Every structure is written in structure tokens, then in C-alpha cells.
Amino acid sequence: MRIIELNLENYRNNLNLSINFQPEGALLFGPNGIGKTNLLEAISYIAFGKSILGLRDNELINFSETFFRITASVEIKSQIFHIEAAADKTKKVIKIEKNLISKTSILYNYLKVIYFSPLDIEIIQGSPGKRRQFLDSSISQLKLEYLEILQRFYRILKQRNSLLKDKTNLSSKESWDKKYIEISSIIIKYRIIFLKEFAQFVKEKYHLISQRKENIEIKYRYSFPLLSDLDYFENLTNTIDKNAKYEIKSERSMYGPHLDDLEIKINDHDIRKFGSQGQKRSLSIALKLAQSQMMRENNECHPILIFDDVFADLDEDRTTQIINLLENKHQIFIATPNISQYNQINLPRIDVERFINSE
Amino acid sequence: MFSGILAELEKNLKSLPGIGPKTAQRLAIFLISMEKDKSLQIADSITEAVNSYHNCSECNILTAENPCKFCTAPERDNKALCIVETTQDVYLIENTHEFQGKYFVLTKLLSPLDGIGPNDIHFSKLIQKVKNENIQEIVLALNPSAEGETTIVFLATNLKDLVPSITRLSTGIPFGGDIEYSSTPTLINALKRRYTVKE
């Protein structure tokens, strides 16, 4: 899986360019603010149909223009595809082989990208919502239907919360409870199955990165205590029955997948409280590498790996080690202001500043 | 931009389903520029239809006669009841010629976000009907949305002691569909409710 050619029109700060990439990828260097991240973001736009940095489409359009367009030729399992994404101030259009696609999520079947960002550390030290989001998006990339299940879950959750708050239609509560428990159980099933394999990969990757024997443990943390002789469905049913009054008083759903968390321990201690910055950084990279491994196992493809200046607080040896860890079947893009950190890395170099000025 | 009477007409047309601002403007201009007789005929038939159509007192279907033609048809099966959300759904099911019983229109689906509970879907009227007419079979023909599914659970739970047979429309692989492109939940449903092709 690789990107062969990328063309940008009116994308962000003056990027109108056409660029060909080698199968192994590129090391993009240049001073801060020159547009390295924009370039990486554009590559990932072709995979996700939206900005990986959470920007709105109209924020991607160059200030003096009314639309942007990204076109790319990509190779997926020896087949070449042409993908085009464009947006003006009101709407977005995505085409695969010149055919308009009806839903952005159809794109997920094509290019697979794992984006390593300095903000990934938030998955570890941020709020539980960050970890749920990481978990859910990792599963969605493997199982397309999970996205629909998740949307259904949030719809039912919203309805049920409204019922608990409004209180006028509590006679239909039993039915909403039943649907809520049913869909929650499906979500949990997907998450637990995913985590079983994923946690093992994280452990392995972390050991390879840190070269230390620290024990990493990732466990799913439920939002209520579970009795081990019952399954999740029965546990949630009992908890909701027992706490009906409390939920009505609280005016929202107090138990379920939307409040669960991941517990990450390093040598039996909560990494959020006791982990060093270096440990957290290494682990955040391990999480993403494990995500890539999951894709390899499930789709037999090697996703494109994008590293946006994530190695800044690691030394050269550690960085080299991480890159060498990766199979050469991945196309790899690394952006950095500091090229000297990558002396031992064998990737084609692209001077972004010179490249943009020569266009 | 229109003003006065024309703006009012545009605003009213825009409230119709599938009509956006541009279409509303085009229709408004069209109505006032076409032959007067014809456009007044449209106005008259709207007035007439709106004045004569009401919800059937038996089944809630929109009808000009009360009770409606479905409720009074002697050849229809009195003991089978198909529960739908809207009057339009009744006609969609009628087009299939697969159901010969009677109908009950809920007019809405349970949705706490919109303040819709059992009273708003005519639940007590439905219970009365089921009891009075000794209904033996109920077909729940509701959308498989979050709201539709919950309404199905609600009705099934509350009617199960009164009616021997309660079924719902099948969910699974549609005609012209493809196993390869079906999502896992769709396939699960299709497998769970698979049917025999050879006894």
C-alpha cells in the first residue's frame, strides 16, 4: 500500500504542488511553519476524508481561494486507484476512480494511514474520552460496521438520557433500557475482542522501543462492578434495574460503554500518575505501532505510517531503533525540522522549503 | 427576494418535504404565472383534500370516509393487524398484496428527544382495539431505526399476553444485495432468520 503521486490545489498556506513519492516514503525536512504538517495532513485526508488535525474543510482552503482539491494516485494490493477530495465553503466531494462516493466511510476501504502525532501522548495522560475515542477509531478502521453500531449506540443513549431527564414517558423506559443494554453489549463485545490481541501487541512494541523489561498491562475498565459468573448483558441489566431510581435522579445513563476507560499500568502502577514523560512518549508510539500491526493481521496490508515530528524528545539511537523496527513494506513519511537526528535513516530526503519555492 | 403575499407563498411552499428555497421560489413564480383557472384548481383541490381528510377513528389512517375503507372492508381478515408508523406505509404494504388483514397507524414512533411517549403513539387505543376485536396476529411493520426498534420492543412486551402471534418485518440481505458488501450486523440478522429452501 503506497501513495505514488499527490497533487494539491489551494491547500492551506499556498500549497499548489505536485509531488511523486518513492515506495519507501520520504523524510520531509525544513524549518517550522513551512508546511510539512500540511503535506502530511493532505496525505491522511485521502485516507480519512477529513483533517486528521480536526480542522474543518473550509479551514483547509487557502485564504485567497474558494476551494481546495487533493488528488492522489495510490497503489493498494498491486492495483492503482485515483482518489480525489475537494471542498468549497459549503460542501465536500470525494471521488474514487472518478465516481462520487456517498459516504466518507467508504474511503476507509482504500488507503490505510496511521498518523503519529506529538498529541498522541494525550491518549495516555488525557481524559478517559481520549482513550475511548482511540479505541473506537482503531476498531472502526478494522471493522467498518463498528462505526454504524457506535452511531446507533449514541442515538439510543441520547434518547434514553432524554427520557431520564424529561421523566414524562417513563412507561416506555423498559423498552429503551432493553435496546440500550442490547447495543451496549455489542459494543463491549467488539472492544474486548479487539483489546485481547491489541494489548499483547502494545506490550511487544513497548519492549522493543524501550528495551527495558518494564511490564505493561492494558485492561478494560467498566463503569460499574461486574459479577464474574454473569455475562455483560446480565450484569448491565442487573445494575440498571438496581439503580433505576439513581439514574432517574441523575437524569442520565450512569453505566455503559460511554463511561468505560482503559487502565494502563506500567510495573503495576497507573502510568498516568507514575509514568515518566519518556515512558508515556514511548508507550504512545507503541499504541500506534500496535494499531498498525492489528491492520496487518486483519487486512494483510501494510498501512502508510506518518510520523509528524514525534521523535523530538527521543535521542537519535532510540529513533533509529524505532524506524528499524518497522518492516520495509510500509511506506513511511517523517517530518522534522531537525534532519541531523535521522542520519542513520535511509529514506529519500525532501527539502520542503526548496520544493515549495520551486513550484 | 420576494415580499408580501409572494414571500408568504414561498414560505408556505418551503415547509413541504423535499422543497428547498430555490424550488419554493420557482414554484411560487410558476403558480402566479400559469393560467389562473389551473392554479386556482390546485388551490381548490388542496383545500378540499385537507378539509375532507381526517384520521380514521378506528385505525388513525388518513381517510375521507370514517371509518376508512380498510376498517370497513368485509373481505379483510379481522383478526390480523398490521402496525405501521404512517398512512404512506399502509399504501406501501398494500402494493405488495401480501397482507389481507387490517391496519393500525401509530402516527409517530417513541422518541423521548421529541417528547414522544406511549400516549402519543395511540397506545391505549391500540390495546382497546386488540381486546375488543380479539386480534390473533400482529405484524409490526416499523423502520429498523433506533426509535422503530424500541417501539417494536415496547409494543411486543405490552401486547404479548393479549395476542398469540406477534411478528416483525425481517431484516437481512435485500434483493439485489451482495453478501460481500453486507455489514456484519446485517449478516447476523440474515443468518438468525434464515429460512428453509428444502424440507
PDB file of N, CA and C in Angstrom, chain B residues 66-137:
ATOM      1  N   ASN B  66     -65.177   7.876   7.267  1.00  0.00           N
ATOM      2  CA  ASN B  66     -64.874   7.404   8.608  1.00  0.00           C
ATOM      3  C   ASN B  66     -65.940   6.400   9.050  1.00  0.00           C
ATOM      4  N   PRO B  67     -65.588   5.167   9.414  1.00  0.00           N
ATOM      5  CA  PRO B  67     -64.258   4.563   9.360  1.00  0.00           C
ATOM      6  C   PRO B  67     -63.746   4.399   7.920  1.00  0.00           C
ATOM      7  N   CYS B  68     -62.457   4.135   7.808  1.00  0.00           N
ATOM      8  CA  CYS B  68     -61.830   4.089   6.488  1.00  0.00           C
ATOM      9  C   CYS B  68     -62.195   2.829   5.716  1.00  0.00           C
ATOM     10  N   LYS B  69     -61.803   2.797   4.446  1.00  0.00           N
ATOM     11  CA  LYS B  69     -62.177   1.656   3.598  1.00  0.00           C
ATOM     12  C   LYS B  69     -61.523   0.353   4.060  1.00  0.00           C
ATOM     13  N   PHE B  70     -60.398   0.458   4.757  1.00  0.00           N
ATOM     14  CA  PHE B  70     -59.752  -0.779   5.241  1.00  0.00           C
ATOM     15  C   PHE B  70     -60.515  -1.352   6.432  1.00  0.00           C
ATOM     16  N   CYS B  71     -60.932  -0.450   7.334  1.00  0.00           N
ATOM     17  CA  CYS B  71     -61.629  -0.914   8.532  1.00  0.00           C
ATOM     18  C   CYS B  71     -62.996  -1.504   8.207  1.00  0.00           C
ATOM     19  N   THR B  72     -63.618  -1.014   7.106  1.00  0.00           N
ATOM     20  CA  THR B  72     -64.985  -1.475   6.811  1.00  0.00           C
ATOM     21  C   THR B  72     -65.029  -2.593   5.773  1.00  0.00           C
ATOM     22  N   ALA B  73     -63.881  -2.930   5.168  1.00  0.00           N
ATOM     23  CA  ALA B  73     -63.887  -3.952   4.115  1.00  0.00           C
ATOM     24  C   ALA B  73     -64.240  -5.323   4.680  1.00  0.00           C
ATOM     25  N   PRO B  74     -65.348  -5.927   4.209  1.00  0.00           N
ATOM     26  CA  PRO B  74     -65.772  -7.207   4.782  1.00  0.00           C
ATOM     27  C   PRO B  74     -64.833  -8.354   4.419  1.00  0.00           C
ATOM     28  N   GLU B  75     -64.134  -8.236   3.267  1.00  0.00           N
ATOM     29  CA  GLU B  75     -63.302  -9.361   2.829  1.00  0.00           C
ATOM     30  C   GLU B  75     -61.954  -9.407   3.568  1.00  0.00           C
ATOM     31  N   ARG B  76     -61.634  -8.354   4.333  1.00  0.00           N
ATOM     32  CA  ARG B  76     -60.320  -8.352   5.004  1.00  0.00           C
ATOM     33  C   ARG B  76     -60.389  -9.144   6.305  1.00  0.00           C
ATOM     34  N   ASP B  77     -59.255  -9.731   6.645  1.00  0.00           N
ATOM     35  CA  ASP B  77     -59.152 -10.562   7.853  1.00  0.00           C
ATOM     36  C   ASP B  77     -59.215  -9.690   9.106  1.00  0.00           C
ATOM     37  N   ASN B  78     -60.264  -9.908   9.895  1.00  0.00           N
ATOM     38  CA  ASN B  78     -60.488  -9.108  11.100  1.00  0.00           C
ATOM     39  C   ASN B  78     -59.515  -9.379  12.220  1.00  0.00           C
ATOM     40  N   LYS B  79     -58.890 -10.545  12.134  1.00  0.00           N
ATOM     41  CA  LYS B  79     -58.085 -10.991  13.280  1.00  0.00           C
ATOM     42  C   LYS B  79     -56.598 -10.661  13.138  1.00  0.00           C
ATOM     43  N   ALA B  80     -56.230 -10.166  11.948  1.00  0.00           N
ATOM     44  CA  ALA B  80     -54.815  -9.827  11.729  1.00  0.00           C
ATOM     45  C   ALA B  80     -54.660  -8.311  11.641  1.00  0.00           C
ATOM     46  N   LEU B  81     -53.662  -7.785  12.334  1.00  0.00           N
ATOM     47  CA  LEU B  81     -53.474  -6.335  12.384  1.00  0.00           C
ATOM     48  C   LEU B  81     -52.021  -5.997  12.065  1.00  0.00           C
ATOM     49  N   CYS B  82     -51.856  -5.102  11.087  1.00  0.00           N
ATOM     50  CA  CYS B  82     -50.506  -4.675  10.734  1.00  0.00           C
ATOM     51  C   CYS B  82     -50.285  -3.278  11.316  1.00  0.00           C
ATOM     52  N   ILE B  83     -49.250  -3.128  12.128  1.00  0.00           N
ATOM     53  CA  ILE B  83     -49.000  -1.837  12.778  1.00  0.00           C
ATOM     54  C   ILE B  83     -47.895  -1.098  12.029  1.00  0.00           C
ATOM     55  N   VAL B  84     -48.217   0.117  11.563  1.00  0.00           N
ATOM     56  CA  VAL B  84     -47.260   0.914  10.805  1.00  0.00           C
ATOM     57  C   VAL B  84     -47.127   2.303  11.429  1.00  0.00           C
ATOM     58  N   GLU B  85     -46.141   3.060  10.947  1.00  0.00           N
ATOM     59  CA  GLU B  85     -45.952   4.398  11.503  1.00  0.00           C
ATOM     60  C   GLU B  85     -46.848   5.424  10.809  1.00  0.00           C
ATOM     61  N   THR B  86     -46.904   5.387   9.463  1.00  0.00           N
ATOM     62  CA  THR B  86     -47.631   6.441   8.744  1.00  0.00           C
ATOM     63  C   THR B  86     -48.647   5.868   7.752  1.00  0.00           C
ATOM     64  N   THR B  87     -49.541   6.726   7.284  1.00  0.00           N
ATOM     65  CA  THR B  87     -50.528   6.340   6.277  1.00  0.00           C
ATOM     66  C   THR B  87     -49.829   5.882   4.999  1.00  0.00           C
ATOM     67  N   GLN B  88     -48.718   6.551   4.677  1.00  0.00           N
ATOM     68  CA  GLN B  88     -47.974   6.167   3.475  1.00  0.00           C
ATOM     69  C   GLN B  88     -47.494   4.711   3.555  1.00  0.00           C
ATOM     70  N   ASP B  89     -47.094   4.295   4.764  1.00  0.00           N
ATOM     71  CA  ASP B  89     -46.639   2.910   4.944  1.00  0.00           C
ATOM     72  C   ASP B  89     -47.757   1.916   4.612  1.00  0.00           C
ATOM     73  N   VAL B  90     -49.012   2.293   4.961  1.00  0.00           N
ATOM     74  CA  VAL B  90     -50.147   1.409   4.653  1.00  0.00           C
ATOM     75  C   VAL B  90     -50.182   1.141   3.156  1.00  0.00           C
ATOM     76  N   TYR B  91     -50.040   2.194   2.361  1.00  0.00           N
ATOM     77  CA  TYR B  91     -50.131   2.028   0.913  1.00  0.00           C
ATOM     78  C   TYR B  91     -48.931   1.257   0.366  1.00  0.00           C
ATOM     79  N   LEU B  92     -47.754   1.442   0.985  1.00  0.00           N
ATOM     80  CA  LEU B  92     -46.578   0.673   0.555  1.00  0.00           C
ATOM     81  C   LEU B  92     -46.821  -0.818   0.774  1.00  0.00           C
ATOM     82  N   ILE B  93     -47.434  -1.152   1.904  1.00  0.00           N
ATOM     83  CA  ILE B  93     -47.698  -2.567   2.191  1.00  0.00           C
ATOM     84  C   ILE B  93     -48.822  -3.100   1.307  1.00  0.00           C
ATOM     85  N   GLU B  94     -49.825  -2.248   1.058  1.00  0.00           N
ATOM     86  CA  GLU B  94     -50.914  -2.646   0.159  1.00  0.00           C
ATOM     87  C   GLU B  94     -50.381  -3.002  -1.234  1.00  0.00           C
ATOM     88  N   ASN B  95     -49.393  -2.253  -1.699  1.00  0.00           N
ATOM     89  CA  ASN B  95     -48.824  -2.510  -3.032  1.00  0.00           C
ATOM     90  C   ASN B  95     -48.241  -3.900  -3.163  1.00  0.00           C
ATOM     91  N   THR B  96     -47.861  -4.497  -2.023  1.00  0.00           N
ATOM     92  CA  THR B  96     -47.255  -5.828  -2.098  1.00  0.00           C
ATOM     93  C   THR B  96     -48.312  -6.925  -2.269  1.00  0.00           C
ATOM     94  N   HIS B  97     -49.586  -6.625  -1.959  1.00  0.00           N
ATOM     95  CA  HIS B  97     -50.682  -7.618  -1.975  1.00  0.00           C
ATOM     96  C   HIS B  97     -50.382  -8.822  -1.093  1.00  0.00           C
ATOM     97  N   GLU B  98     -49.542  -8.660  -0.117  1.00  0.00           N
ATOM     98  CA  GLU B  98     -49.142  -9.793   0.734  1.00  0.00           C
ATOM     99  C   GLU B  98     -49.893  -9.819   2.058  1.00  0.00           C
ATOM    100  N   PHE B  99     -50.575  -8.741   2.361  1.00  0.00           N
ATOM    101  CA  PHE B  99     -51.249  -8.681   3.666  1.00  0.00           C
ATOM    102  C   PHE B  99     -52.734  -8.390   3.478  1.00  0.00           C
ATOM    103  N   GLN B 100     -53.593  -9.247   4.034  1.00  0.00           N
ATOM    104  CA  GLN B 100     -55.029  -9.065   3.827  1.00  0.00           C
ATOM    105  C   GLN B 100     -55.773  -8.686   5.109  1.00  0.00           C
ATOM    106  N   GLY B 101     -55.029  -8.355   6.151  1.00  0.00           N
ATOM    107  CA  GLY B 101     -55.697  -8.009   7.409  1.00  0.00           C
ATOM    108  C   GLY B 101     -56.006  -6.520   7.481  1.00  0.00           C
ATOM    109  N   LYS B 102     -56.102  -5.999   8.704  1.00  0.00           N
ATOM    110  CA  LYS B 102     -56.388  -4.580   8.889  1.00  0.00           C
ATOM    111  C   LYS B 102     -55.130  -3.854   9.389  1.00  0.00           C
ATOM    112  N   TYR B 103     -55.266  -2.542   9.475  1.00  0.00           N
ATOM    113  CA  TYR B 103     -54.087  -1.731   9.820  1.00  0.00           C
ATOM    114  C   TYR B 103     -54.303  -0.926  11.094  1.00  0.00           C
ATOM    115  N   PHE B 104     -53.188  -0.525  11.679  1.00  0.00           N
ATOM    116  CA  PHE B 104     -53.235   0.474  12.744  1.00  0.00           C
ATOM    117  C   PHE B 104     -52.046   1.407  12.556  1.00  0.00           C
ATOM    118  N   VAL B 105     -52.329   2.708  12.451  1.00  0.00           N
ATOM    119  CA  VAL B 105     -51.262   3.691  12.204  1.00  0.00           C
ATOM    120  C   VAL B 105     -50.884   4.379  13.523  1.00  0.00           C
ATOM    121  N   LEU B 106     -49.625   4.261  13.903  1.00  0.00           N
ATOM    122  CA  LEU B 106     -49.178   4.857  15.180  1.00  0.00           C
ATOM    123  C   LEU B 106     -49.029   6.377  15.075  1.00  0.00           C
ATOM    124  N   THR B 107     -48.828   6.853  13.869  1.00  0.00           N
ATOM    125  CA  THR B 107     -48.557   8.263  13.506  1.00  0.00           C
ATOM    126  C   THR B 107     -47.178   8.760  13.952  1.00  0.00           C
ATOM    127  N   LYS B 108     -46.597   8.116  14.969  1.00  0.00           N
ATOM    128  CA  LYS B 108     -45.265   8.510  15.437  1.00  0.00           C
ATOM    129  C   LYS B 108     -44.553   7.292  16.004  1.00  0.00           C
ATOM    130  N   LEU B 109     -43.259   7.436  16.291  1.00  0.00           N
ATOM    131  CA  LEU B 109     -42.505   6.389  16.983  1.00  0.00           C
ATOM    132  C   LEU B 109     -42.031   6.947  18.317  1.00  0.00           C
ATOM    133  N   LEU B 110     -41.825   6.062  19.282  1.00  0.00           N
ATOM    134  CA  LEU B 110     -41.320   6.513  20.584  1.00  0.00           C
ATOM    135  C   LEU B 110     -40.023   7.292  20.398  1.00  0.00           C
ATOM    136  N   SER B 111     -39.948   8.473  20.955  1.00  0.00           N
ATOM    137  CA  SER B 111     -38.732   9.276  20.856  1.00  0.00           C
ATOM    138  C   SER B 111     -38.702  10.321  21.961  1.00  0.00           C
ATOM    139  N   PRO B 112     -38.091   9.974  23.093  1.00  0.00           N
ATOM    140  CA  PRO B 112     -38.046  10.926  24.211  1.00  0.00           C
ATOM    141  C   PRO B 112     -37.458  12.279  23.817  1.00  0.00           C
ATOM    142  N   LEU B 113     -36.519  12.288  22.854  1.00  0.00           N
ATOM    143  CA  LEU B 113     -35.919  13.561  22.427  1.00  0.00           C
ATOM    144  C   LEU B 113     -36.969  14.513  21.875  1.00  0.00           C
ATOM    145  N   ASP B 114     -38.016  13.940  21.262  1.00  0.00           N
ATOM    146  CA  ASP B 114     -39.098  14.778  20.733  1.00  0.00           C
ATOM    147  C   ASP B 114     -40.298  14.773  21.674  1.00  0.00           C
ATOM    148  N   GLY B 115     -40.097  14.247  22.874  1.00  0.00           N
ATOM    149  CA  GLY B 115     -41.173  14.206  23.853  1.00  0.00           C
ATOM    150  C   GLY B 115     -42.278  13.212  23.512  1.00  0.00           C
ATOM    151  N   ILE B 116     -41.944  12.199  22.700  1.00  0.00           N
ATOM    152  CA  ILE B 116     -42.977  11.259  22.285  1.00  0.00           C
ATOM    153  C   ILE B 116     -42.935   9.982  23.123  1.00  0.00           C
ATOM    154  N   GLY B 117     -44.013   9.744  23.837  1.00  0.00           N
ATOM    155  CA  GLY B 117     -44.131   8.553  24.674  1.00  0.00           C
ATOM    156  C   GLY B 117     -45.330   7.725  24.239  1.00  0.00           C
ATOM    157  N   PRO B 118     -45.674   6.692  25.009  1.00  0.00           N
ATOM    158  CA  PRO B 118     -46.773   5.778  24.654  1.00  0.00           C
ATOM    159  C   PRO B 118     -48.095   6.486  24.319  1.00  0.00           C
ATOM    160  N   ASN B 119     -48.429   7.562  25.025  1.00  0.00           N
ATOM    161  CA  ASN B 119     -49.692   8.253  24.743  1.00  0.00           C
ATOM    162  C   ASN B 119     -49.722   8.854  23.344  1.00  0.00           C
ATOM    163  N   ASP B 120     -48.560   9.264  22.865  1.00  0.00           N
ATOM    164  CA  ASP B 120     -48.506   9.927  21.560  1.00  0.00           C
ATOM    165  C   ASP B 120     -48.556   8.946  20.401  1.00  0.00           C
ATOM    166  N   ILE B 121     -48.364   7.644  20.689  1.00  0.00           N
ATOM    167  CA  ILE B 121     -48.475   6.666  19.613  1.00  0.00           C
ATOM    168  C   ILE B 121     -49.796   5.891  19.718  1.00  0.00           C
ATOM    169  N   HIS B 122     -50.789   6.495  20.396  1.00  0.00           N
ATOM    170  CA  HIS B 122     -52.145   5.924  20.497  1.00  0.00           C
ATOM    171  C   HIS B 122     -52.140   4.533  21.104  1.00  0.00           C
ATOM    172  N   PHE B 123     -51.322   4.349  22.125  1.00  0.00           N
ATOM    173  CA  PHE B 123     -51.163   3.010  22.663  1.00  0.00           C
ATOM    174  C   PHE B 123     -52.428   2.483  23.337  1.00  0.00           C
ATOM    175  N   SER B 124     -53.138   3.343  24.099  1.00  0.00           N
ATOM    176  CA  SER B 124     -54.331   2.831  24.793  1.00  0.00           C
ATOM    177  C   SER B 124     -55.442   2.492  23.800  1.00  0.00           C
ATOM    178  N   LYS B 125     -55.495   3.259  22.717  1.00  0.00           N
ATOM    179  CA  LYS B 125     -56.477   2.974  21.664  1.00  0.00           C
ATOM    180  C   LYS B 125     -56.172   1.614  21.014  1.00  0.00           C
ATOM    181  N   LEU B 126     -54.868   1.344  20.828  1.00  0.00           N
ATOM    182  CA  LEU B 126     -54.438   0.084  20.230  1.00  0.00           C
ATOM    183  C   LEU B 126     -54.818  -1.096  21.128  1.00  0.00           C
ATOM    184  N   ILE B 127     -54.544  -0.954  22.422  1.00  0.00           N
ATOM    185  CA  ILE B 127     -54.880  -2.024  23.383  1.00  0.00           C
ATOM    186  C   ILE B 127     -56.381  -2.314  23.336  1.00  0.00           C
ATOM    187  N   GLN B 128     -57.176  -1.238  23.337  1.00  0.00           N
ATOM    188  CA  GLN B 128     -58.634  -1.396  23.281  1.00  0.00           C
ATOM    189  C   GLN B 128     -59.049  -2.174  22.039  1.00  0.00           C
ATOM    190  N   LYS B 129     -58.448  -1.764  20.914  1.00  0.00           N
ATOM    191  CA  LYS B 129     -58.794  -2.391  19.632  1.00  0.00           C
ATOM    192  C   LYS B 129     -58.444  -3.884  19.658  1.00  0.00           C
ATOM    193  N   VAL B 130     -57.245  -4.171  20.157  1.00  0.00           N
ATOM    194  CA  VAL B 130     -56.782  -5.564  20.209  1.00  0.00           C
ATOM    195  C   VAL B 130     -57.735  -6.406  21.073  1.00  0.00           C
ATOM    196  N   LYS B 131     -58.132  -5.817  22.208  1.00  0.00           N
ATOM    197  CA  LYS B 131     -59.034  -6.549  23.115  1.00  0.00           C
ATOM    198  C   LYS B 131     -60.422  -6.709  22.501  1.00  0.00           C
ATOM    199  N   ASN B 132     -60.996  -5.588  22.050  1.00  0.00           N
ATOM    200  CA  ASN B 132     -62.373  -5.608  21.538  1.00  0.00           C
ATOM    201  C   ASN B 132     -62.527  -6.507  20.325  1.00  0.00           C
ATOM    202  N   GLU B 133     -61.525  -6.484  19.460  1.00  0.00           N
ATOM    203  CA  GLU B 133     -61.674  -7.220  18.200  1.00  0.00           C
ATOM    204  C   GLU B 133     -61.013  -8.593  18.264  1.00  0.00           C
ATOM    205  N   ASN B 134     -60.516  -8.946  19.441  1.00  0.00           N
ATOM    206  CA  ASN B 134     -59.923 -10.262  19.636  1.00  0.00           C
ATOM    207  C   ASN B 134     -58.871 -10.575  18.553  1.00  0.00           C
ATOM    208  N   ILE B 135     -57.937  -9.647  18.392  1.00  0.00           N
ATOM    209  CA  ILE B 135     -56.879  -9.794  17.375  1.00  0.00           C
ATOM    210  C   ILE B 135     -56.006 -11.012  17.707  1.00  0.00           C
ATOM    211  N   GLN B 136     -55.732 -11.839  16.676  1.00  0.00           N
ATOM    212  CA  GLN B 136     -54.952 -13.064  16.880  1.00  0.00           C
ATOM    213  C   GLN B 136     -53.523 -12.944  16.354  1.00  0.00           C
ATOM    214  N   GLU B 137     -53.321 -11.999  15.429  1.00  0.00           N
ATOM    215  CA  GLU B 137     -51.993 -11.874  14.856  1.00  0.00           C
ATOM    216  C   GLU B 137     -51.627 -10.405  14.657  1.00  0.00           C
TER     217      GLU B 137
END
